[in-house]
Amino acid sequence: KFVFESHQIQSQNLCRKGEFLKAKKLKKIEKQVYSTVDGIVSITPTLRQEIYNTFESITPAHIVLPVGVSKIFFQNTRPENFLYDAIYSGNFSEWKGIEVLIEALSLLVKDIPALKVLFVGIREDRIKNIQNQIRKYKLDNVIDLKRRVPIREIPPLLTYSKVGVVAISYKEDGLLYTSPLKLYEYLASGMLVVAASVPSLLSVLPGDLVYWAVPDNPESYCRALKAAIGNQNAKNFDGITFAEDYTWNKRGERLFEFLYKELAW
């Protein structure tokens, strides 16, 4: 049996960027894959629907399995006082919405002069761009930068902050395809979360579990962050309960059930 785990439809991303010839060639390959495999695993409900909308006559067995979270994140102890008001941990690609987040923080610091934020996971090829953005908005004393670190160092770093941010943009994977590791890591750690209201996240999260912000809108992120930071509850118990159903072990169990029941492996 052949099972394909899909994280995006790259031909559609190329179309959104105006690269239509590349998209046309890639779509033929993608259609062949989706049409001939025995099973498909999609990481979001919106990606699953987009596969059916984009490729005709797709008949393989199909399951939606968002990414998982390691059990080590549930062991975090939340302190009474935090070193940082908020943290962004993860990839700093353009579609992650970091530049919009930085602009939002420049608005927020007017209301919270002592604001402190931690950015973790910056690759070398993005560091200068992020530093320039920080200088542009005069946030050198607000945002601390940390390059990529081993996964074992992420759980304690999350305990330093009250709020975790998922600043997804409408661009590329953000609109329909993304299932961010950081989202589930924040929730498992008991953090309050500010998240972009993109369809890929709206399709998997209960409406009242996070503070929603309009994607690519600094003013909306500012309001959501201000509300989350001002919340007197330091621990998000509902977030922990939600994340317990999205561990890698749980994901593995659902995958095995799919393989053996749906595909009769």
CSV table of C-alpha atoms in Angstrom, one decimal:
chain,number,residue,atom,x,y,z
A,1,LYS,CA,0.0,0.0,0.0
A,2,PHE,CA,1.1,3.5,-0.7
A,3,VAL,CA,0.1,6.4,1.6
A,4,PHE,CA,0.9,10.0,0.8
A,5,GLU,CA,0.9,12.6,3.7
A,6,SER,CA,0.1,16.0,2.2
A,7,HIS,CA,1.1,19.3,3.9
A,8,GLN,CA,0.3,21.6,1.0
A,9,ILE,CA,-0.7,21.8,-2.7
A,10,GLN,CA,2.4,23.6,-4.0
A,11,SER,CA,0.9,24.2,-7.5
A,12,GLN,CA,-1.8,26.3,-5.8
A,13,ASN,CA,0.8,28.3,-3.9
A,14,LEU,CA,2.6,28.9,-7.2
A,15,CYS,CA,-0.7,30.1,-8.8
A,16,ARG,CA,-1.1,32.6,-5.9
A,17,LYS,CA,2.4,33.9,-6.6
A,18,GLY,CA,1.6,34.3,-10.3
A,19,GLU,CA,4.0,31.5,-11.4
A,20,PHE,CA,1.4,29.8,-13.7
A,21,LEU,CA,3.7,27.8,-16.0
A,22,LYS,CA,5.5,26.2,-13.1
A,23,ALA,CA,2.1,25.6,-11.4
A,24,LYS,CA,0.7,23.9,-14.5
A,25,LYS,CA,3.7,21.4,-14.7
A,26,LEU,CA,3.6,20.6,-11.0
A,27,LYS,CA,-0.2,20.1,-10.9
A,28,LYS,CA,0.2,17.2,-13.4
A,29,ILE,CA,2.6,15.5,-11.1
A,30,GLU,CA,0.4,16.2,-8.0
A,31,LYS,CA,-2.7,14.9,-9.7
A,32,GLN,CA,-0.9,11.7,-10.6
A,33,VAL,CA,0.2,11.2,-7.0
A,34,TYR,CA,-3.3,11.9,-5.5
A,35,SER,CA,-5.0,9.7,-8.1
A,36,THR,CA,-2.8,6.6,-7.8
A,37,VAL,CA,-1.9,6.3,-4.1
A,38,ASP,CA,-4.0,4.0,-1.8
A,39,GLY,CA,-4.4,6.5,0.9
A,40,ILE,CA,-4.0,10.3,1.7
A,41,VAL,CA,-3.3,11.9,5.0
A,42,SER,CA,-4.0,15.7,5.1
A,43,ILE,CA,-2.9,17.9,8.0
A,44,THR,CA,-5.9,20.2,7.9
A,45,PRO,CA,-9.6,19.8,7.0
A,46,THR,CA,-9.2,22.8,4.6
A,47,LEU,CA,-6.3,21.0,2.8
A,48,ARG,CA,-8.4,17.9,2.4
A,49,GLN,CA,-11.2,20.0,0.8
A,50,GLU,CA,-8.8,21.8,-1.4
A,51,ILE,CA,-7.4,18.5,-2.7
A,52,TYR,CA,-10.9,17.5,-3.8
A,53,ASN,CA,-11.6,21.0,-5.3
A,54,THR,CA,-8.3,21.0,-7.2
A,55,PHE,CA,-8.1,17.5,-8.6
A,56,GLU,CA,-11.0,15.7,-10.2
A,57,SER,CA,-12.0,12.1,-9.4
A,58,ILE,CA,-9.9,11.7,-6.3
A,59,THR,CA,-11.0,8.4,-4.8
A,60,PRO,CA,-8.3,7.1,-2.3
A,61,ALA,CA,-9.2,6.7,1.4
A,62,HIS,CA,-8.5,10.0,3.1
A,63,ILE,CA,-7.9,11.0,6.7
A,64,VAL,CA,-7.2,14.4,8.4
A,65,LEU,CA,-4.4,14.3,11.0
A,66,PRO,CA,-3.0,17.6,12.3
A,67,VAL,CA,0.6,17.6,13.5
A,68,GLY,CA,1.2,16.3,17.0
A,69,VAL,CA,2.8,17.6,20.2
A,70,SER,CA,5.5,15.9,22.3
A,71,LYS,CA,4.5,14.9,25.9
A,72,ILE,CA,7.4,16.9,27.3
A,73,PHE,CA,5.4,20.1,26.8
A,74,PHE,CA,2.7,19.0,29.2
A,75,GLN,CA,5.3,18.9,32.0
A,76,ASN,CA,5.9,22.7,32.0
A,77,THR,CA,5.2,24.5,35.3
A,78,ARG,CA,3.8,27.9,34.8
A,79,PRO,CA,5.4,30.6,37.1
A,80,GLU,CA,3.5,33.4,38.8
A,81,ASN,CA,5.7,36.0,37.2
A,82,PHE,CA,6.9,35.8,33.6
A,83,LEU,CA,10.1,37.1,32.0
A,84,TYR,CA,8.3,37.8,28.8
A,85,ASP,CA,4.7,38.9,28.0
A,86,ALA,CA,4.7,37.0,24.7
A,87,ILE,CA,6.8,34.6,22.6
A,88,TYR,CA,6.9,33.6,19.0
A,89,SER,CA,8.7,30.2,18.5
A,90,GLY,CA,9.1,28.7,15.1
A,91,ASN,CA,9.8,29.3,11.5
A,92,PHE,CA,10.4,32.9,10.3
A,93,SER,CA,9.4,32.5,6.7
A,94,GLU,CA,7.5,35.4,5.1
A,95,TRP,CA,4.1,33.7,5.3
A,96,LYS,CA,4.5,33.3,9.1
A,97,GLY,CA,3.4,36.9,9.5
A,98,ILE,CA,6.4,38.1,11.6
A,99,GLU,CA,6.7,41.5,10.1
A,100,VAL,CA,3.0,42.2,10.8
A,101,LEU,CA,3.6,41.0,14.4
A,102,ILE,CA,6.5,43.4,14.8
A,103,GLU,CA,4.4,46.3,13.7
A,104,ALA,CA,1.6,45.2,16.1
A,105,LEU,CA,4.1,45.2,18.9
A,106,SER,CA,5.1,48.8,18.0
A,107,LEU,CA,1.5,49.7,18.6
A,108,LEU,CA,1.2,47.6,21.8
A,109,VAL,CA,4.2,49.1,23.5
A,110,LYS,CA,2.3,52.5,23.6
A,111,ASP,CA,-0.2,50.9,26.0
A,112,ILE,CA,2.3,48.5,27.7
A,113,PRO,CA,5.6,50.5,28.0
A,114,ALA,CA,7.4,47.7,29.8
A,115,LEU,CA,6.5,45.1,27.1
A,116,LYS,CA,8.9,42.3,26.6
A,117,VAL,CA,8.8,39.7,23.8
A,118,LEU,CA,10.9,36.7,22.9
A,119,PHE,CA,11.5,35.5,19.3
A,120,VAL,CA,13.0,32.0,19.0
A,121,GLY,CA,14.1,30.0,16.0
A,122,ILE,CA,15.5,32.5,13.6
A,123,ARG,CA,17.6,31.1,10.7
A,124,GLU,CA,20.8,32.9,9.7
A,125,ASP,CA,19.3,33.9,6.4
A,126,ARG,CA,16.5,35.8,8.1
A,127,ILE,CA,18.2,37.4,11.1
A,128,LYS,CA,19.2,40.6,9.3
A,129,ASN,CA,15.7,41.2,7.9
A,130,ILE,CA,14.2,40.7,11.4
A,131,GLN,CA,16.8,42.9,13.0
A,132,ASN,CA,16.1,45.7,10.5
A,133,GLN,CA,12.3,45.4,11.2
A,134,ILE,CA,12.9,45.7,14.9
A,135,ARG,CA,15.2,48.8,14.4
A,136,LYS,CA,12.6,50.3,12.1
A,137,TYR,CA,10.0,50.3,14.8
A,138,LYS,CA,12.5,51.1,17.6
A,139,LEU,CA,11.8,47.8,19.5
A,140,ASP,CA,15.4,46.9,20.3
A,141,ASN,CA,14.6,47.0,24.0
A,142,VAL,CA,11.3,45.2,23.6
A,143,ILE,CA,12.1,42.1,21.5
A,144,ASP,CA,14.9,39.6,22.4
A,145,LEU,CA,16.1,37.4,19.5
A,146,LYS,CA,17.2,33.8,19.8
A,147,ARG,CA,18.4,31.7,16.9
A,148,ARG,CA,17.4,28.1,16.3
A,149,VAL,CA,17.8,25.8,19.4
A,150,PRO,CA,17.4,22.0,19.9
A,151,ILE,CA,13.8,20.9,20.6
A,152,ARG,CA,14.7,19.9,24.2
A,153,GLU,CA,15.3,23.6,24.9
A,154,ILE,CA,11.9,24.8,23.7
A,155,PRO,CA,9.7,23.7,26.6
A,156,PRO,CA,11.5,25.6,29.3
A,157,LEU,CA,11.7,28.7,27.0
A,158,LEU,CA,7.9,28.6,26.7
A,159,THR,CA,7.6,28.8,30.5
A,160,TYR,CA,9.2,32.3,30.4
A,161,SER,CA,6.2,33.8,28.6
A,162,LYS,CA,2.6,34.3,29.3
A,163,VAL,CA,1.3,34.3,25.7
A,164,GLY,CA,2.2,32.3,22.6
A,165,VAL,CA,1.7,33.9,19.2
A,166,VAL,CA,0.8,32.2,15.9
A,167,ALA,CA,0.9,35.1,13.4
A,168,ILE,CA,0.1,33.3,10.2
A,169,SER,CA,-0.4,35.3,7.0
A,170,TYR,CA,-2.9,34.7,4.2
A,171,LYS,CA,0.1,33.9,2.0
A,172,GLU,CA,1.2,30.5,0.7
A,173,ASP,CA,0.6,27.7,3.2
A,174,GLY,CA,-1.0,30.0,5.8
A,175,LEU,CA,-4.4,30.3,4.2
A,176,LEU,CA,-5.5,26.6,4.0
A,177,TYR,CA,-2.6,24.3,4.6
A,178,THR,CA,-0.8,25.1,7.9
A,179,SER,CA,-0.9,23.0,11.0
A,180,PRO,CA,1.7,24.7,13.2
A,181,LEU,CA,3.7,22.7,15.7
A,182,LYS,CA,4.0,25.8,17.9
A,183,LEU,CA,0.3,26.1,18.3
A,184,TYR,CA,0.0,22.7,20.0
A,185,GLU,CA,3.2,23.2,22.0
A,186,TYR,CA,1.8,26.5,23.3
A,187,LEU,CA,-1.5,24.9,24.3
A,188,ALA,CA,0.1,21.8,25.9
A,189,SER,CA,2.3,24.2,27.9
A,190,GLY,CA,-0.8,25.9,29.3
A,191,MET,CA,-0.1,29.2,27.6
A,192,LEU,CA,-2.7,31.7,26.5
A,193,VAL,CA,-2.5,31.9,22.7
A,194,VAL,CA,-3.1,34.7,20.1
A,195,ALA,CA,-3.7,33.1,16.7
A,196,ALA,CA,-4.5,34.3,13.2
A,197,SER,CA,-8.0,33.6,12.1
A,198,VAL,CA,-7.1,31.8,8.9
A,199,PRO,CA,-9.3,29.0,7.7
A,200,SER,CA,-6.6,26.4,8.3
A,201,LEU,CA,-6.7,27.2,12.1
A,202,LEU,CA,-10.4,28.0,12.4
A,203,SER,CA,-11.2,24.5,11.0
A,204,VAL,CA,-9.4,22.8,13.9
A,205,LEU,CA,-9.7,25.1,17.0
A,206,PRO,CA,-12.7,25.8,19.1
A,207,GLY,CA,-13.7,29.4,18.8
A,208,ASP,CA,-13.1,30.4,22.4
A,209,LEU,CA,-9.8,28.5,22.9
A,210,VAL,CA,-7.5,31.3,21.7
A,211,TYR,CA,-7.5,35.0,21.1
A,212,TRP,CA,-8.2,35.5,17.4
A,213,ALA,CA,-6.5,38.2,15.3
A,214,VAL,CA,-7.3,39.2,11.7
A,215,PRO,CA,-4.4,38.0,9.5
A,216,ASP,CA,-2.0,40.7,8.2
A,217,ASN,CA,-3.7,43.3,10.4
A,218,PRO,CA,-1.3,44.9,13.0
A,219,GLU,CA,-4.1,46.7,14.8
A,220,SER,CA,-6.1,43.4,15.3
A,221,TYR,CA,-3.0,41.7,16.6
A,222,CYS,CA,-2.4,44.6,19.0
A,223,ARG,CA,-5.9,44.3,20.4
A,224,ALA,CA,-5.7,40.5,20.8
A,225,LEU,CA,-2.3,40.6,22.5
A,226,LYS,CA,-3.4,43.4,24.8
A,227,ALA,CA,-6.4,41.3,25.9
A,228,ALA,CA,-4.4,38.1,26.3
A,229,ILE,CA,-1.6,39.8,28.3
A,230,GLY,CA,-4.1,41.5,30.5
A,231,ASN,CA,-5.8,38.2,31.4
A,232,GLN,CA,-5.3,37.4,35.0
A,233,ASN,CA,-5.3,33.7,34.4
A,234,ALA,CA,-1.7,32.4,34.0
A,235,LYS,CA,-2.7,28.9,32.9
A,236,ASN,CA,-4.9,27.8,30.0
A,237,PHE,CA,-6.4,24.6,31.3
A,238,ASP,CA,-8.8,24.3,28.4
A,239,GLY,CA,-5.8,24.5,26.1
A,240,ILE,CA,-4.0,21.6,27.9
A,241,THR,CA,-7.1,19.5,27.7
A,242,PHE,CA,-7.5,20.2,23.9
A,243,ALA,CA,-3.8,19.4,23.3
A,244,GLU,CA,-4.0,16.1,25.1
A,245,ASP,CA,-6.0,14.8,22.1
A,246,TYR,CA,-3.2,15.8,19.7
A,247,THR,CA,-0.1,14.1,21.0
A,248,TRP,CA,2.1,12.2,18.6
A,249,ASN,CA,1.0,9.0,20.3
A,250,LYS,CA,-2.7,9.8,19.6
A,251,ARG,CA,-1.8,10.7,16.0
A,252,GLY,CA,0.0,7.4,15.7
A,253,GLU,CA,-3.0,5.5,17.0
A,254,ARG,CA,-5.3,7.2,14.5
A,255,LEU,CA,-2.9,6.5,11.7
A,256,PHE,CA,-2.7,2.8,12.6
A,257,GLU,CA,-6.5,2.6,12.6
A,258,PHE,CA,-6.6,4.2,9.2
A,259,LEU,CA,-4.0,1.9,7.8
A,260,TYR,CA,-5.6,-1.3,9.1
A,261,LYS,CA,-9.3,-0.5,8.9
A,262,GLU,CA,-9.6,1.8,5.9
A,263,LEU,CA,-6.8,0.3,3.8
A,264,ALA,CA,-6.9,-3.2,5.2
A,265,TRP,CA,-3.1,-3.2,5.4
